[in-house]
Amino acid sequence: ESSGELTAEAIKATEAAAAVVKGKPQKIEVRGHTSNKPLEPDSPYRNQWDLAYARAFKVKQELIRLGVKENRIRLAIAAENEPRNISPSEQWRRQNARVEIFLLNELTKDLEGTAEERRQRYSTSGW
């Protein structure tokens, strides 16, 4: 809950996600979340945002290691602002500390080519 490191369970989940998204044309968003548990005074993270970013970045690195192209991956962080549940129970609160992986509607081919090539590809006459 207070760590940005991936557990064995998180690595397995990332491997399963990579198997699903690898080879697809869509961009991917990796979104880091935290619980609202206060950070320990000796935490290496300044705040929940830093912790959420560290988690998302670790998952990004793992996806790349598993063969997902880096240019497909976008990082996002929600920190403690998008809880999975709002129960005060410690067991339920811990579930808010997570990373989610989303397939987006954007395609990586939309970003290929020079700026001029992209402008020509997507310019609309009459503007």
PDB file of C-alpha atoms in Angstrom:
ATOM      1  CA  GLU A   1       0.000   0.000   0.000  1.00  0.00           C
ATOM      2  CA  SER A   2       2.916   2.357   0.660  1.00  0.00           C
ATOM      3  CA  SER A   3       5.285   0.972  -1.969  1.00  0.00           C
ATOM      4  CA  GLY A   4       5.890   1.672  -5.629  1.00  0.00           C
ATOM      5  CA  GLU A   5       7.502  -1.729  -6.155  1.00  0.00           C
ATOM      6  CA  LEU A   6       5.670  -4.496  -7.996  1.00  0.00           C
ATOM      7  CA  THR A   7       4.690  -7.570  -6.041  1.00  0.00           C
ATOM      8  CA  ALA A   8       4.844 -11.048  -7.599  1.00  0.00           C
ATOM      9  CA  GLU A   9       1.058 -10.851  -7.963  1.00  0.00           C
ATOM     10  CA  ALA A  10       1.327  -7.491  -9.748  1.00  0.00           C
ATOM     11  CA  ILE A  11       3.964  -8.867 -12.119  1.00  0.00           C
ATOM     12  CA  LYS A  12       1.683 -11.797 -13.003  1.00  0.00           C
ATOM     13  CA  ALA A  13      -1.215  -9.423 -13.629  1.00  0.00           C
ATOM     14  CA  THR A  14       1.012  -7.236 -15.819  1.00  0.00           C
ATOM     15  CA  GLU A  15       2.140 -10.294 -17.783  1.00  0.00           C
ATOM     16  CA  ALA A  16      -1.511 -11.228 -18.390  1.00  0.00           C
ATOM     17  CA  ALA A  17      -2.328  -7.681 -19.490  1.00  0.00           C
ATOM     18  CA  ALA A  18       0.691  -7.569 -21.803  1.00  0.00           C
ATOM     19  CA  ALA A  19      -0.462 -10.785 -23.467  1.00  0.00           C
ATOM     20  CA  VAL A  20      -3.812  -9.122 -24.216  1.00  0.00           C
ATOM     21  CA  VAL A  21      -2.529  -5.750 -25.460  1.00  0.00           C
ATOM     22  CA  LYS A  22       0.670  -6.795 -27.253  1.00  0.00           C
ATOM     23  CA  GLY A  23       0.300  -6.497 -31.006  1.00  0.00           C
ATOM     24  CA  LYS A  24      -2.870  -4.391 -30.890  1.00  0.00           C
ATOM     25  CA  PRO A  25      -2.751  -0.968 -32.572  1.00  0.00           C
ATOM     26  CA  GLN A  26      -4.249   1.077 -29.737  1.00  0.00           C
ATOM     27  CA  LYS A  27      -2.411   3.324 -27.341  1.00  0.00           C
ATOM     28  CA  ILE A  28      -2.435   2.162 -23.721  1.00  0.00           C
ATOM     29  CA  GLU A  29      -2.982   4.189 -20.579  1.00  0.00           C
ATOM     30  CA  VAL A  30      -1.342   2.988 -17.379  1.00  0.00           C
ATOM     31  CA  ARG A  31      -3.043   4.760 -14.451  1.00  0.00           C
ATOM     32  CA  GLY A  32      -1.571   4.737 -10.945  1.00  0.00           C
ATOM     33  CA  HIS A  33      -3.757   4.906  -7.840  1.00  0.00           C
ATOM     34  CA  THR A  34      -3.119   5.000  -4.107  1.00  0.00           C
ATOM     35  CA  SER A  35      -5.212   4.576  -1.013  1.00  0.00           C
ATOM     36  CA  ASN A  36      -5.758   7.480   1.344  1.00  0.00           C
ATOM     37  CA  LYS A  37      -3.465   5.962   3.967  1.00  0.00           C
ATOM     38  CA  PRO A  38      -0.976   8.649   5.030  1.00  0.00           C
ATOM     39  CA  LEU A  39       2.579   8.025   3.917  1.00  0.00           C
ATOM     40  CA  GLU A  40       5.131   7.035   6.532  1.00  0.00           C
ATOM     41  CA  PRO A  41       7.428   9.888   7.663  1.00  0.00           C
ATOM     42  CA  ASP A  42      10.435   8.104   6.114  1.00  0.00           C
ATOM     43  CA  SER A  43       8.654   7.358   2.825  1.00  0.00           C
ATOM     44  CA  PRO A  44      10.735   7.984  -0.300  1.00  0.00           C
ATOM     45  CA  TYR A  45       7.625   9.600  -1.814  1.00  0.00           C
ATOM     46  CA  ARG A  46       6.738  13.224  -1.156  1.00  0.00           C
ATOM     47  CA  ASN A  47       3.016  12.600  -1.554  1.00  0.00           C
ATOM     48  CA  GLN A  48       0.389  10.237  -2.965  1.00  0.00           C
ATOM     49  CA  TRP A  49       0.976  11.609  -6.475  1.00  0.00           C
ATOM     50  CA  ASP A  50       4.633  10.572  -6.411  1.00  0.00           C
ATOM     51  CA  LEU A  51       3.686   7.113  -5.156  1.00  0.00           C
ATOM     52  CA  ALA A  52       1.004   6.692  -7.839  1.00  0.00           C
ATOM     53  CA  TYR A  53       3.493   7.768 -10.521  1.00  0.00           C
ATOM     54  CA  ALA A  54       6.123   5.336  -9.233  1.00  0.00           C
ATOM     55  CA  ARG A  55       3.612   2.487  -9.494  1.00  0.00           C
ATOM     56  CA  ALA A  56       2.503   3.420 -12.992  1.00  0.00           C
ATOM     57  CA  PHE A  57       6.109   3.846 -14.145  1.00  0.00           C
ATOM     58  CA  LYS A  58       7.082   0.390 -12.817  1.00  0.00           C
ATOM     59  CA  VAL A  59       4.174  -1.176 -14.717  1.00  0.00           C
ATOM     60  CA  LYS A  60       5.210   0.725 -17.854  1.00  0.00           C
ATOM     61  CA  GLN A  61       8.746  -0.647 -17.531  1.00  0.00           C
ATOM     62  CA  GLU A  62       7.384  -4.165 -17.082  1.00  0.00           C
ATOM     63  CA  LEU A  63       5.122  -3.853 -20.137  1.00  0.00           C
ATOM     64  CA  ILE A  64       8.098  -2.712 -22.217  1.00  0.00           C
ATOM     65  CA  ARG A  65      10.174  -5.627 -20.903  1.00  0.00           C
ATOM     66  CA  LEU A  66       7.330  -7.922 -21.985  1.00  0.00           C
ATOM     67  CA  GLY A  67       7.402  -6.580 -25.551  1.00  0.00           C
ATOM     68  CA  VAL A  68       4.846  -3.766 -25.581  1.00  0.00           C
ATOM     69  CA  LYS A  69       6.187  -0.841 -27.616  1.00  0.00           C
ATOM     70  CA  GLU A  70       6.978   2.188 -25.491  1.00  0.00           C
ATOM     71  CA  ASN A  71       5.350   4.652 -27.899  1.00  0.00           C
ATOM     72  CA  ARG A  72       1.999   2.993 -27.170  1.00  0.00           C
ATOM     73  CA  ILE A  73       2.108   3.708 -23.439  1.00  0.00           C
ATOM     74  CA  ARG A  74       0.743   6.798 -21.719  1.00  0.00           C
ATOM     75  CA  LEU A  75       1.070   7.275 -17.968  1.00  0.00           C
ATOM     76  CA  ALA A  76      -1.680   8.826 -15.878  1.00  0.00           C
ATOM     77  CA  ILE A  77      -2.049   9.223 -12.155  1.00  0.00           C
ATOM     78  CA  ALA A  78      -5.131   9.620 -10.026  1.00  0.00           C
ATOM     79  CA  ALA A  79      -3.444   9.104  -6.634  1.00  0.00           C
ATOM     80  CA  GLU A  80      -6.183   8.730  -4.014  1.00  0.00           C
ATOM     81  CA  ASN A  81      -8.816  10.571  -6.081  1.00  0.00           C
ATOM     82  CA  GLU A  82     -10.461   7.584  -7.816  1.00  0.00           C
ATOM     83  CA  PRO A  83     -10.944   4.992  -5.085  1.00  0.00           C
ATOM     84  CA  ARG A  84     -12.278   1.581  -6.026  1.00  0.00           C
ATOM     85  CA  ASN A  85     -14.297   1.675  -2.816  1.00  0.00           C
ATOM     86  CA  ILE A  86     -14.804   4.064   0.081  1.00  0.00           C
ATOM     87  CA  SER A  87     -15.106   1.656   2.986  1.00  0.00           C
ATOM     88  CA  PRO A  88     -13.031   2.644   6.024  1.00  0.00           C
ATOM     89  CA  SER A  89     -12.029  -1.015   6.444  1.00  0.00           C
ATOM     90  CA  GLU A  90      -8.279  -1.560   6.030  1.00  0.00           C
ATOM     91  CA  GLN A  91      -8.922  -4.602   3.826  1.00  0.00           C
ATOM     92  CA  TRP A  92     -11.079  -2.570   1.417  1.00  0.00           C
ATOM     93  CA  ARG A  93      -8.871   0.536   1.580  1.00  0.00           C
ATOM     94  CA  ARG A  94      -5.846  -1.485   0.417  1.00  0.00           C
ATOM     95  CA  GLN A  95      -7.683  -2.338  -2.806  1.00  0.00           C
ATOM     96  CA  ASN A  96      -7.532   1.334  -3.792  1.00  0.00           C
ATOM     97  CA  ALA A  97      -3.737   1.057  -4.168  1.00  0.00           C
ATOM     98  CA  ARG A  98      -3.543  -0.282  -7.706  1.00  0.00           C
ATOM     99  CA  VAL A  99      -2.535   0.285 -11.302  1.00  0.00           C
ATOM    100  CA  GLU A 100      -5.063   0.012 -14.122  1.00  0.00           C
ATOM    101  CA  ILE A 101      -4.262  -0.604 -17.783  1.00  0.00           C
ATOM    102  CA  PHE A 102      -6.671   0.726 -20.414  1.00  0.00           C
ATOM    103  CA  LEU A 103      -6.770   0.301 -24.189  1.00  0.00           C
ATOM    104  CA  LEU A 104      -7.573   3.713 -25.669  1.00  0.00           C
ATOM    105  CA  ASN A 105      -9.384   4.685 -28.855  1.00  0.00           C
ATOM    106  CA  GLU A 106      -6.205   6.343 -30.144  1.00  0.00           C
ATOM    107  CA  LEU A 107      -4.033   4.398 -32.565  1.00  0.00           C
ATOM    108  CA  THR A 108      -0.257   4.545 -32.606  1.00  0.00           C
ATOM    109  CA  LYS A 109      -0.299   5.003 -36.400  1.00  0.00           C
ATOM    110  CA  ASP A 110      -1.902   8.410 -35.796  1.00  0.00           C
ATOM    111  CA  LEU A 111       1.455   9.520 -34.361  1.00  0.00           C
ATOM    112  CA  GLU A 112       3.675   8.126 -37.115  1.00  0.00           C
ATOM    113  CA  GLY A 113       5.494  10.281 -39.650  1.00  0.00           C
ATOM    114  CA  THR A 114       6.749  13.834 -39.553  1.00  0.00           C
ATOM    115  CA  ALA A 115       4.661  16.712 -38.256  1.00  0.00           C
ATOM    116  CA  GLU A 116       3.975  17.774 -41.852  1.00  0.00           C
ATOM    117  CA  GLU A 117       2.892  14.257 -42.871  1.00  0.00           C
ATOM    118  CA  ARG A 118       0.506  14.099 -39.913  1.00  0.00           C
ATOM    119  CA  ARG A 119      -0.849  17.559 -40.721  1.00  0.00           C
ATOM    120  CA  GLN A 120      -1.540  16.517 -44.328  1.00  0.00           C
ATOM    121  CA  ARG A 121      -3.089  13.224 -43.275  1.00  0.00           C
ATOM    122  CA  TYR A 122      -5.507  14.822 -40.854  1.00  0.00           C
ATOM    123  CA  SER A 123      -6.129  18.232 -42.391  1.00  0.00           C
ATOM    124  CA  THR A 124      -9.696  18.952 -43.363  1.00  0.00           C
ATOM    125  CA  SER A 125     -10.470  21.135 -46.337  1.00  0.00           C
ATOM    126  CA  GLY A 126     -12.687  24.088 -45.619  1.00  0.00           C
ATOM    127  CA  TRP A 127     -11.103  25.034 -42.312  1.00  0.00           C
TER     128      TRP A 127
END
